[in-house]
CSV table of N, CA, C and O in Angstrom, one decimal:
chain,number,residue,atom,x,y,z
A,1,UNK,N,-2.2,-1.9,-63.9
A,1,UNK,CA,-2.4,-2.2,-62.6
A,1,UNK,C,-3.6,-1.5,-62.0
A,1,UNK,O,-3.8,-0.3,-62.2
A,2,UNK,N,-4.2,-2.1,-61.3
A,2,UNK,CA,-5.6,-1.5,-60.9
A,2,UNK,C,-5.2,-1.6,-59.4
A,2,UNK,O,-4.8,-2.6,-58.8
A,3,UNK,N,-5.5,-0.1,-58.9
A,3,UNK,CA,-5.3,0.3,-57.1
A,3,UNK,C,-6.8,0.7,-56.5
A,3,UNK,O,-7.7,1.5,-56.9
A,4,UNK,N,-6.6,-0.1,-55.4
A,4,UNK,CA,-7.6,0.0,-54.7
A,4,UNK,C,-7.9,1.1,-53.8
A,4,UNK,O,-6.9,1.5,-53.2
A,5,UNK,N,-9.1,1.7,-53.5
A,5,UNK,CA,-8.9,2.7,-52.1
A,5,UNK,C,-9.7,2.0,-51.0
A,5,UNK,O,-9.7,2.5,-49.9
A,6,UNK,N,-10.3,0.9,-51.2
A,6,UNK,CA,-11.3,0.8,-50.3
A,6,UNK,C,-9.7,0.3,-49.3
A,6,UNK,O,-8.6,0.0,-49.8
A,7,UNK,N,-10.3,0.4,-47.7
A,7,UNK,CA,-9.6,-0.1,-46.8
A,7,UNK,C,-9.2,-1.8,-46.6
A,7,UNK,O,-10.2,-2.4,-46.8
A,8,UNK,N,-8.3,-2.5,-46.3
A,8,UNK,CA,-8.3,-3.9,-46.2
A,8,UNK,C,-8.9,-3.9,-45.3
A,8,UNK,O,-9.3,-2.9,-44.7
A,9,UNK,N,-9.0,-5.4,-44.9
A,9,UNK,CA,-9.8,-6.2,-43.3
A,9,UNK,C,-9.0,-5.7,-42.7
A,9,UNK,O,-8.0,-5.1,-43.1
A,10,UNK,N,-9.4,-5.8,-41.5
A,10,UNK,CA,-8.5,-5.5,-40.2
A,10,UNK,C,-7.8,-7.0,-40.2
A,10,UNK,O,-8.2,-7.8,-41.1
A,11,UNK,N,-6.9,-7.3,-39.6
A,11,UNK,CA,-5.9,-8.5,-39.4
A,11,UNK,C,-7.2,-9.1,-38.3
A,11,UNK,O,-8.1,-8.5,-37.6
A,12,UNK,N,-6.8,-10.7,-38.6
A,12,UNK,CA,-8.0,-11.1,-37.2
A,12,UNK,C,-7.7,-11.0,-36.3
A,12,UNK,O,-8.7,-11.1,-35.6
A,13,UNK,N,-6.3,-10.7,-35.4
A,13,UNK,CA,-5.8,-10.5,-34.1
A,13,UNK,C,-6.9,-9.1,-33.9
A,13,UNK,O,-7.2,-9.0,-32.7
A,14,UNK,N,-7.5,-8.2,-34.5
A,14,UNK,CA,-8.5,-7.2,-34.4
A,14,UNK,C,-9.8,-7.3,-34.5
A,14,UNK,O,-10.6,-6.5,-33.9
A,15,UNK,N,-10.5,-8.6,-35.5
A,15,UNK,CA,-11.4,-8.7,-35.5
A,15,UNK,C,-12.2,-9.4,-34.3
A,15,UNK,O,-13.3,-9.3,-33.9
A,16,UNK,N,-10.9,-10.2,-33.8
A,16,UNK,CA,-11.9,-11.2,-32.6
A,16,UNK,C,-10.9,-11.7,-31.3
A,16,UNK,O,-11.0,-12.5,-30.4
A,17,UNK,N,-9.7,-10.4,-31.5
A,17,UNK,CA,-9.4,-10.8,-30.0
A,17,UNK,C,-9.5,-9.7,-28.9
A,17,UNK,O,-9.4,-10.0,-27.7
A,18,UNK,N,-9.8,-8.2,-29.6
A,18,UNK,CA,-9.7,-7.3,-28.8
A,18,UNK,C,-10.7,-7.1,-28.4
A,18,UNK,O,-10.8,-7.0,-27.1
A,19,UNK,N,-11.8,-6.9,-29.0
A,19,UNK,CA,-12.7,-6.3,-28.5
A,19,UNK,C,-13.6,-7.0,-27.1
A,19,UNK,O,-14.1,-6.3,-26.1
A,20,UNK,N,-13.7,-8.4,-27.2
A,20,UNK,CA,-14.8,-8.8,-25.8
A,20,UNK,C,-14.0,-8.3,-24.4
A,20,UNK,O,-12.8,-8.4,-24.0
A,21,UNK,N,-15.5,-7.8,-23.6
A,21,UNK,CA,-15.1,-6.9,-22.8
A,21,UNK,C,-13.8,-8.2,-21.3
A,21,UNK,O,-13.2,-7.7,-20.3
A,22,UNK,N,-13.9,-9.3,-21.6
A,22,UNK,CA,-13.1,-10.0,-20.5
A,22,UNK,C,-12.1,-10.0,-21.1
A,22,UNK,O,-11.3,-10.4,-20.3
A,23,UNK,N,-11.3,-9.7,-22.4
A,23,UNK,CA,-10.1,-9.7,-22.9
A,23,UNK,C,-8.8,-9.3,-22.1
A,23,UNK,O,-8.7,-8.2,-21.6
A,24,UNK,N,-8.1,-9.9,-22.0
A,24,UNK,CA,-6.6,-9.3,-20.8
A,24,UNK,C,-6.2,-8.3,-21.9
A,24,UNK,O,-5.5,-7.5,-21.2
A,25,UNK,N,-6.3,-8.0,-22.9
A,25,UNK,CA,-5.6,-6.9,-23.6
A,25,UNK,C,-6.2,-5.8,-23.7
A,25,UNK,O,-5.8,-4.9,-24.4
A,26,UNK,N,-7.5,-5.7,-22.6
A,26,UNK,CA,-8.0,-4.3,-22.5
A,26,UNK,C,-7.3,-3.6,-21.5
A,26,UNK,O,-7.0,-2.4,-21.3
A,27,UNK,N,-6.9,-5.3,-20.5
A,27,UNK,CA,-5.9,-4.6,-19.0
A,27,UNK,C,-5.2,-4.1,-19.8
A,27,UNK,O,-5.7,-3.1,-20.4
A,28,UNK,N,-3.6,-4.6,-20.1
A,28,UNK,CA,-2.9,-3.9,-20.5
A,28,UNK,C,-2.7,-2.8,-21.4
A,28,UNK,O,-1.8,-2.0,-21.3
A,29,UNK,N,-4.0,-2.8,-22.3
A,29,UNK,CA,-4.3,-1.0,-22.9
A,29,UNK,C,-4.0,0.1,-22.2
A,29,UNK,O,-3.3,1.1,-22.2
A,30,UNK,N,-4.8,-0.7,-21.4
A,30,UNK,CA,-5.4,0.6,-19.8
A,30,UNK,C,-4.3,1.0,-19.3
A,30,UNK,O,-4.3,2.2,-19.0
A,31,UNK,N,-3.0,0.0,-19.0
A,31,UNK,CA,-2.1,0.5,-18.5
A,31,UNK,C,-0.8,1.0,-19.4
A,31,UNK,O,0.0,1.7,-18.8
A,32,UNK,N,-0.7,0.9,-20.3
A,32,UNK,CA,-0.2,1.1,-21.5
A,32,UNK,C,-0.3,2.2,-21.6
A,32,UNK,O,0.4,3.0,-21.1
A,33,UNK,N,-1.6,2.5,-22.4
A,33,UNK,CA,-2.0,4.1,-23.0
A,33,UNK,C,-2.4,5.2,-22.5
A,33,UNK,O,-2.9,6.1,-23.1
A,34,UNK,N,-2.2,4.9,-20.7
A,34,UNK,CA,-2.5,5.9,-20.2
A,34,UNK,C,-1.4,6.9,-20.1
A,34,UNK,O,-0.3,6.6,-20.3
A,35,UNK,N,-1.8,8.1,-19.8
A,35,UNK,CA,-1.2,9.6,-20.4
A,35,UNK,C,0.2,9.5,-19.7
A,35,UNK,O,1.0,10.3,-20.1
A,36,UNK,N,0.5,8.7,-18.6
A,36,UNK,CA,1.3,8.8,-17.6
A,36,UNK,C,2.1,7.4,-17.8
A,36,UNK,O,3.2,7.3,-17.2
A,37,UNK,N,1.7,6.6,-18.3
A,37,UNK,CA,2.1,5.4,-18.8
A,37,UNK,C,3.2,5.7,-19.9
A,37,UNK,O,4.4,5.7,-19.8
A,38,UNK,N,2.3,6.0,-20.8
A,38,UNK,CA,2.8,6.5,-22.1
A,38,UNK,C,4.1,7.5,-21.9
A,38,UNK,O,5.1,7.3,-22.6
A,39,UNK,N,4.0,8.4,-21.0
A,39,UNK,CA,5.2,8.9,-21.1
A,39,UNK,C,6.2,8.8,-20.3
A,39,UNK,O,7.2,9.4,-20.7
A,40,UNK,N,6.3,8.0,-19.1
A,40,UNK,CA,7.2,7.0,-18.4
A,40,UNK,C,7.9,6.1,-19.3
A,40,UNK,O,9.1,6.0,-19.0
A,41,UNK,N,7.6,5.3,-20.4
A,41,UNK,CA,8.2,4.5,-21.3
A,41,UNK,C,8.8,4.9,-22.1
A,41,UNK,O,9.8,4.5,-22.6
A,42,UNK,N,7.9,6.5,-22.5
A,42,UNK,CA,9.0,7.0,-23.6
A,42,UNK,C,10.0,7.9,-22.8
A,42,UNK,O,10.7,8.6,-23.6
A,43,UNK,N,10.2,8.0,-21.8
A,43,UNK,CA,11.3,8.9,-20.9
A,43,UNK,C,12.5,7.3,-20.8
A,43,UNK,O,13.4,7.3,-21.5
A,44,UNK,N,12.2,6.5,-19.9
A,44,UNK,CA,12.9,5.6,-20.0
A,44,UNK,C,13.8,5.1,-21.2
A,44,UNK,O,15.0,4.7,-21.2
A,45,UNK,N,12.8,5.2,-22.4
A,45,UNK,CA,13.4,4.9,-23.9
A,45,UNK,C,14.9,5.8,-23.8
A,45,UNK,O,15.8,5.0,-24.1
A,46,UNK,N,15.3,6.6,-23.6
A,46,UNK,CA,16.5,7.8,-23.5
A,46,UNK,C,17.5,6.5,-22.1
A,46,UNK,O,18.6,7.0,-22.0
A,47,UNK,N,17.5,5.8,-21.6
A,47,UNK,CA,18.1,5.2,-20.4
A,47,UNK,C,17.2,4.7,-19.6
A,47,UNK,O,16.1,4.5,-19.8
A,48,UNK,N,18.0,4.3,-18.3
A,48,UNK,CA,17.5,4.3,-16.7
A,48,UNK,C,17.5,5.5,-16.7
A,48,UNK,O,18.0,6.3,-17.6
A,49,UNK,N,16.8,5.8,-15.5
A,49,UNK,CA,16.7,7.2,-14.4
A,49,UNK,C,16.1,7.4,-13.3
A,49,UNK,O,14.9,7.2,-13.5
A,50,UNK,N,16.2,7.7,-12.4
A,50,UNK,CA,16.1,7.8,-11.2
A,50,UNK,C,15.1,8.5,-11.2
A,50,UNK,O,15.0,9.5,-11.9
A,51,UNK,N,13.7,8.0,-9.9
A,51,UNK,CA,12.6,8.5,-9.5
A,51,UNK,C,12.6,10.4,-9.9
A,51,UNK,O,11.8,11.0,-10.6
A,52,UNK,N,13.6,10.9,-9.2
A,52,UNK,CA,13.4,12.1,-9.3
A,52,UNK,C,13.7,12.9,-10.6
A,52,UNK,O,13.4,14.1,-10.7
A,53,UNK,N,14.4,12.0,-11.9
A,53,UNK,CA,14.3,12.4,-12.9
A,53,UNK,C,13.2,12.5,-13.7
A,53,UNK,O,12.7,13.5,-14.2
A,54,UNK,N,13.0,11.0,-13.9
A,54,UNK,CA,11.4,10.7,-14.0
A,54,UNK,C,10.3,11.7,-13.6
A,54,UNK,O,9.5,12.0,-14.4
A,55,UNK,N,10.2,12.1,-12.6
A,55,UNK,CA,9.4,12.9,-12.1
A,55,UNK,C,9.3,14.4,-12.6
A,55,UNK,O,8.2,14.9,-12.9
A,56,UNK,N,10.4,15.1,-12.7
A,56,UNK,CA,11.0,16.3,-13.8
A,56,UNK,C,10.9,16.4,-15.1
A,56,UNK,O,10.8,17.5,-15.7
A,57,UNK,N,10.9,15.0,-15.8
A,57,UNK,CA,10.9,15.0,-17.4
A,57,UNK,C,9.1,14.6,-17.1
A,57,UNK,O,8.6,14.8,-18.2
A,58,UNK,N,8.4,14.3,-16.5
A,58,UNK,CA,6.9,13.8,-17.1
A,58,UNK,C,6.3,15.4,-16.3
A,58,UNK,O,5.5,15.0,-15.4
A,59,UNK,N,6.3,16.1,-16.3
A,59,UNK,CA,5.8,17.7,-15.7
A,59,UNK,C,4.1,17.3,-15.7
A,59,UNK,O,3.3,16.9,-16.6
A,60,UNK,N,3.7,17.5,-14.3
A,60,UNK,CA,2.8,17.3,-14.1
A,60,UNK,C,2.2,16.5,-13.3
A,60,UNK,O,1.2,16.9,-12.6
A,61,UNK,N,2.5,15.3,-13.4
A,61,UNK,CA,2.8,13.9,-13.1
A,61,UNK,C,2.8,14.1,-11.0
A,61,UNK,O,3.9,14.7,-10.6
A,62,UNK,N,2.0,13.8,-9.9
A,62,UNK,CA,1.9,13.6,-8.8
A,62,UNK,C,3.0,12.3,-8.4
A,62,UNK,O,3.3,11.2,-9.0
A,63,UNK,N,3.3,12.8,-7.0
A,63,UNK,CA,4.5,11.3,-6.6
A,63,UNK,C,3.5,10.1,-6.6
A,63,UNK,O,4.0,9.0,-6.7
A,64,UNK,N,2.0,10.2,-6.4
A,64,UNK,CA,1.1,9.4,-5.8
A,64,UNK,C,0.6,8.3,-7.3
A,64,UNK,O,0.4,7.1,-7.3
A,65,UNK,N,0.6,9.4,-8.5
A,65,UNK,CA,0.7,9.2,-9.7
A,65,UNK,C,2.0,8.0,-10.3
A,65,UNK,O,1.8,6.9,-10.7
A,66,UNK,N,3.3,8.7,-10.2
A,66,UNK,CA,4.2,8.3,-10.7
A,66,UNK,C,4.7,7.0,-9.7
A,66,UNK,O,5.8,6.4,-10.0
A,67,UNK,N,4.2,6.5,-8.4
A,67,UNK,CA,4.6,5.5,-7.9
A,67,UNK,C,3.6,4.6,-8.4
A,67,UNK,O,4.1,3.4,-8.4
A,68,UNK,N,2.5,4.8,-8.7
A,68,UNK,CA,1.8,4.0,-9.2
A,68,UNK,C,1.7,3.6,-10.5
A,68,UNK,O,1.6,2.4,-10.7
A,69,UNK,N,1.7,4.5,-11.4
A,69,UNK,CA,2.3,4.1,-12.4
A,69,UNK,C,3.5,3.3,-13.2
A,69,UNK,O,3.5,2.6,-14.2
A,70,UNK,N,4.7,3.8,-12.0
A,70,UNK,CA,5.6,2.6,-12.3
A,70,UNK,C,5.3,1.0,-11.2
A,70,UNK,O,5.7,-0.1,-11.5
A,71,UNK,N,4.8,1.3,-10.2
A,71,UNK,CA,4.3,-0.3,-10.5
A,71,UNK,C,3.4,-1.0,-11.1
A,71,UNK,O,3.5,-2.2,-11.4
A,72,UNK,N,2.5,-0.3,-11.4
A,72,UNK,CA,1.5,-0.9,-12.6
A,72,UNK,C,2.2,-1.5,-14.0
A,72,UNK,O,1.6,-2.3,-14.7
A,73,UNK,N,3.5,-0.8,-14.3
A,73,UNK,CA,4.1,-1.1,-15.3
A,73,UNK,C,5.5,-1.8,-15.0
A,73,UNK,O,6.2,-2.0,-16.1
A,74,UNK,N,6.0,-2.1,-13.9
A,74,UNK,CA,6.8,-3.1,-13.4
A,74,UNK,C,5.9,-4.6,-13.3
A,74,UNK,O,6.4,-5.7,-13.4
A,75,UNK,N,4.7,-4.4,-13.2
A,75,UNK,CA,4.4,-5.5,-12.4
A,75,UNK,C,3.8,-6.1,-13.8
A,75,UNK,O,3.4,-7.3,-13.7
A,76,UNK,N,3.8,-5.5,-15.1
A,76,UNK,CA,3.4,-6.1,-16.5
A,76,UNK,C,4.7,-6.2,-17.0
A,76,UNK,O,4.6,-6.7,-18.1
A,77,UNK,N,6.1,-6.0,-16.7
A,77,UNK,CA,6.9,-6.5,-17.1
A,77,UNK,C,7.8,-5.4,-18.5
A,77,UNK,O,8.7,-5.7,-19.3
A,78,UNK,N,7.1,-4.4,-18.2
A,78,UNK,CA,8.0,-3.1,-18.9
A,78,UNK,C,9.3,-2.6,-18.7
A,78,UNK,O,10.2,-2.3,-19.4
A,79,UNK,N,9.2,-2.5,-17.5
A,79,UNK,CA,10.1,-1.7,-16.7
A,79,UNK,C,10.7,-2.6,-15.2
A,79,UNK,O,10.3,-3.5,-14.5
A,80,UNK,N,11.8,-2.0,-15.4
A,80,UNK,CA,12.8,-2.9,-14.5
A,80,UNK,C,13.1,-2.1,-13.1
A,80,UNK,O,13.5,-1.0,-13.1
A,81,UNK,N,12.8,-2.8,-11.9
A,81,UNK,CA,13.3,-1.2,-10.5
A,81,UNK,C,14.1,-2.0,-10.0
A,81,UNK,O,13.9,-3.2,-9.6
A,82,UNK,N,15.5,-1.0,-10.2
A,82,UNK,CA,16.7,-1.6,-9.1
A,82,UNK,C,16.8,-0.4,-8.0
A,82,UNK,O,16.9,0.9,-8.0
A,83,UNK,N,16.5,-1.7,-7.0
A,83,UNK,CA,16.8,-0.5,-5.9
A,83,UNK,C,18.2,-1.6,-5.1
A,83,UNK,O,18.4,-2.7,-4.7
A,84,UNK,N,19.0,-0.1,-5.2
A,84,UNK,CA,20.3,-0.2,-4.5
A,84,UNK,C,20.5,-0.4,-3.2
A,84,UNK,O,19.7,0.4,-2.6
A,85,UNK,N,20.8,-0.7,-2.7
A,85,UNK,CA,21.3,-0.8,-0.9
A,85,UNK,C,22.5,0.0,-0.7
A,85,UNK,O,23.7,-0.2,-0.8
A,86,UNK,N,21.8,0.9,-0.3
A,86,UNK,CA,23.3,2.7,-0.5
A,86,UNK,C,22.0,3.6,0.7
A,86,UNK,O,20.9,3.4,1.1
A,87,UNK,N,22.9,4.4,0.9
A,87,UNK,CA,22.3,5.5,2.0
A,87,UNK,C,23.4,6.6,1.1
A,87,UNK,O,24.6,6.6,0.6
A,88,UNK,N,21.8,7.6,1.1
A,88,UNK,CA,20.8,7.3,0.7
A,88,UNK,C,20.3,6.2,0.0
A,88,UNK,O,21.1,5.3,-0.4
A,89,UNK,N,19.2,6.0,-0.2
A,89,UNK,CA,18.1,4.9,-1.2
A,89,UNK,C,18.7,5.2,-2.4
A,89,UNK,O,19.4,6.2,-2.3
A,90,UNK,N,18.8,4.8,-3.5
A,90,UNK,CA,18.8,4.9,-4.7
A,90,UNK,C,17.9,3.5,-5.0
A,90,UNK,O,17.9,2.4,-4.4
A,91,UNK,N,17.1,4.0,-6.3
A,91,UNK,CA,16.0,3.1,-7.0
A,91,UNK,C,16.5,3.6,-8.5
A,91,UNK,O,16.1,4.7,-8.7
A,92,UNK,N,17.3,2.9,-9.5
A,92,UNK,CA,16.8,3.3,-10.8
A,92,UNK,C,16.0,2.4,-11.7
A,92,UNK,O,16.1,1.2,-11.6
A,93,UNK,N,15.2,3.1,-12.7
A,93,UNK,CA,14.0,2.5,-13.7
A,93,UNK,C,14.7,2.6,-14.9
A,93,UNK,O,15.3,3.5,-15.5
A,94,UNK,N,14.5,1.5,-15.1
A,94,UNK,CA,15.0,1.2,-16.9
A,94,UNK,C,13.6,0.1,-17.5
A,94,UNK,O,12.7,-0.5,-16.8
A,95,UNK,N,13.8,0.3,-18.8
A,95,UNK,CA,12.6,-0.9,-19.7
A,95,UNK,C,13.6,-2.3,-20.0
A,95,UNK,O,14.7,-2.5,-20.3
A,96,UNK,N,12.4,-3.1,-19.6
A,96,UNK,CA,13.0,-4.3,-19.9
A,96,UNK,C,12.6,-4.8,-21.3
A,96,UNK,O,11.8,-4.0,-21.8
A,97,UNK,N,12.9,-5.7,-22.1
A,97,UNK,CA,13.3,-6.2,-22.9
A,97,UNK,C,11.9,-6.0,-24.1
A,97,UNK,O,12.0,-5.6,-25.3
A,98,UNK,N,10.7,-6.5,-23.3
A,98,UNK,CA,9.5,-6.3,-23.4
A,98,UNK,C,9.1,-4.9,-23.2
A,98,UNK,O,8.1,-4.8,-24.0
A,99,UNK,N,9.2,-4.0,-22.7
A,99,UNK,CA,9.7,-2.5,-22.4
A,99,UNK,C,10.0,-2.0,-23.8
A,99,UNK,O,9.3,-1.2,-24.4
A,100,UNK,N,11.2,-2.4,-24.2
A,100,UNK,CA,12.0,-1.8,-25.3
A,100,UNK,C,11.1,-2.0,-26.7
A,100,UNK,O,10.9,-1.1,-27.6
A,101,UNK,N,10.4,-3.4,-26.8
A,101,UNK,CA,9.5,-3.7,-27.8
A,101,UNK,C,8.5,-2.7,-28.0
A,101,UNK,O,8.7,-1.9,-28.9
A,102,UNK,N,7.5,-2.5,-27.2
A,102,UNK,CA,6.4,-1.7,-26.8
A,102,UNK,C,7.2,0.0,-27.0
A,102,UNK,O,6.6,0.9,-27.6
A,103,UNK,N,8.1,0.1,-26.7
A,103,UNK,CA,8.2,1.8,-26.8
A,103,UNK,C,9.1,1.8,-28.5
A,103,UNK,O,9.4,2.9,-29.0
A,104,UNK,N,9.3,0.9,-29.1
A,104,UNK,CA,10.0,1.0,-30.6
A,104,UNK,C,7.9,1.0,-31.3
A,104,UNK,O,7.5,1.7,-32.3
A,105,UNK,N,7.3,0.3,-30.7
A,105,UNK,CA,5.9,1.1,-31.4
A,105,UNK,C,5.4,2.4,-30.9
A,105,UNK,O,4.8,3.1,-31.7
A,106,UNK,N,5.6,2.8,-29.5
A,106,UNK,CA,4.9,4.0,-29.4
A,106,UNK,C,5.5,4.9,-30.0
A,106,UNK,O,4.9,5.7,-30.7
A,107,UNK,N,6.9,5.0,-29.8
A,107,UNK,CA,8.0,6.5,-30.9
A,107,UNK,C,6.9,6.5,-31.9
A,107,UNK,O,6.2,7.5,-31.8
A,108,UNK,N,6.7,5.9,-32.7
A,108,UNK,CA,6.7,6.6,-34.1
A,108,UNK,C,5.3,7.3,-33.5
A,108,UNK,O,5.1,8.5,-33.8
A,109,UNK,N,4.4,6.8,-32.9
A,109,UNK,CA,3.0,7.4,-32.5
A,109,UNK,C,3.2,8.5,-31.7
A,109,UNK,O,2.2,9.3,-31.8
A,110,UNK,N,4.1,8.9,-30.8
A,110,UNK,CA,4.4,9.8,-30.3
A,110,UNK,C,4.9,10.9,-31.1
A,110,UNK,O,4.5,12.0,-30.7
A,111,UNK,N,5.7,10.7,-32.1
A,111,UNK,CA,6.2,11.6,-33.2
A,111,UNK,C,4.9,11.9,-33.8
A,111,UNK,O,4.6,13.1,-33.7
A,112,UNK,N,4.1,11.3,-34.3
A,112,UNK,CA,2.7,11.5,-35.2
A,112,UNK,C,2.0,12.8,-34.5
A,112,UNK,O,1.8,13.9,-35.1
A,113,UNK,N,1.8,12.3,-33.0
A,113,UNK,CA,0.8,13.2,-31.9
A,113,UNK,C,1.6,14.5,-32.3
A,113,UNK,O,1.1,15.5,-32.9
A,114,UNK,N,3.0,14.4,-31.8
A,114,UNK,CA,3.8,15.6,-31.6
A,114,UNK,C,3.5,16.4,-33.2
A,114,UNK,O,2.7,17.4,-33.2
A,115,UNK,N,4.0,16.1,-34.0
A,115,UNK,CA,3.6,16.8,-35.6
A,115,UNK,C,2.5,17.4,-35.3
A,115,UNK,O,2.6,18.6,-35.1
A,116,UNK,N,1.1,16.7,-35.2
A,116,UNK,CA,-0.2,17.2,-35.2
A,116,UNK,C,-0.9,18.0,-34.3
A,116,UNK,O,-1.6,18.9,-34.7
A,117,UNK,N,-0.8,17.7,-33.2
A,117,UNK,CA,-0.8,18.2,-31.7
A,117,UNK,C,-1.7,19.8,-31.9
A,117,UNK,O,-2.9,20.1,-31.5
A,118,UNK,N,-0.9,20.5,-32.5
A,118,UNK,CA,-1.1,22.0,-32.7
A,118,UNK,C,-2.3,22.2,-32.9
A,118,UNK,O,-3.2,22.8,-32.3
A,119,UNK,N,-2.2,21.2,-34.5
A,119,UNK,CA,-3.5,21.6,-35.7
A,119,UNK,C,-4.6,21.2,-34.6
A,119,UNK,O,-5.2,22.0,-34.0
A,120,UNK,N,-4.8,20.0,-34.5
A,120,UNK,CA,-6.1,19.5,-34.0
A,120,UNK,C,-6.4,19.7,-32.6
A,120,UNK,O,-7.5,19.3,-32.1
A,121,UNK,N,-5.3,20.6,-31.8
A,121,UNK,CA,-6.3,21.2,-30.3
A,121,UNK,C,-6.7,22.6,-30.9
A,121,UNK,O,-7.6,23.1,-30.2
A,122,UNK,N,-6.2,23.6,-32.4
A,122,UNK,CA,-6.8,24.5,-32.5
A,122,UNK,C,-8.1,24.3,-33.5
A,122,UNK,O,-8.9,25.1,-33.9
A,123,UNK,N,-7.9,22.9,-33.9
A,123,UNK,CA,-9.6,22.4,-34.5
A,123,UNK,C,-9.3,22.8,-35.9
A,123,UNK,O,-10.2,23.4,-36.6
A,124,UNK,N,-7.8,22.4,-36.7
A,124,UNK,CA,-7.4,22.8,-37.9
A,124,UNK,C,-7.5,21.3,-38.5
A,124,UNK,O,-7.3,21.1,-39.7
């Protein structure tokens, strides 16, 4: 059996749909892979949770940030906002179906980051 090292083609969904700059799949990158993105979906992945949990589990994260972020990612159809009619307000955030898809690919990439993380901010 003869093994190859050279790399395969990329799949054509990579050769000719991502890259031209009018592509809608640059939007959703943008909103996707951003730092605040990225960890709003994977907090959700654990349940719903309410604004102010959300806000505690992503450390760092501005209210100005995290309201915007979850509509940017409501309004692509990730995340789900129920807001309650209670006094107080209650709003909880859960992932929708499409939500659930998308964060079963980020885990393993988040585990990858987290392993490495160390080595490659001290340049190992």
């Amino acid at each position: 059996m003869k093994v190859s090292t050279s790399p395969s083609p990329p799949p054509a969904l990579l050769r000719d749909g991502i890259f031209p700059a009018a592509c809608p799949s640059r939007t959703v990158l943008d909103h996707v892979s951003s730092k605040w993105g990225v960890l709003i979906l994977v907090a959700l992945a654990q349940g719903p949770q309410r604004w102010s949990e959300l806000r505690r589990r992503t450390e760092g994260i501005s209210e100005k940030m995290l309201a915007q972020t979850l509509k940017t990612l409501e309004g692509d159809g990730f995340i789900h906002r129920d807001a309650q009619p209670v006094i107080p307000p209650r709003v909880d955030y859960s992932l929708t179906s499409r939500g659930h898809d998308l964060v079963a690919l980020l885990i393993p990439l988040m585990d990858w980051i987290n392993l490495h993380a160390e080595e490659i901010v001290n340049g190992q």
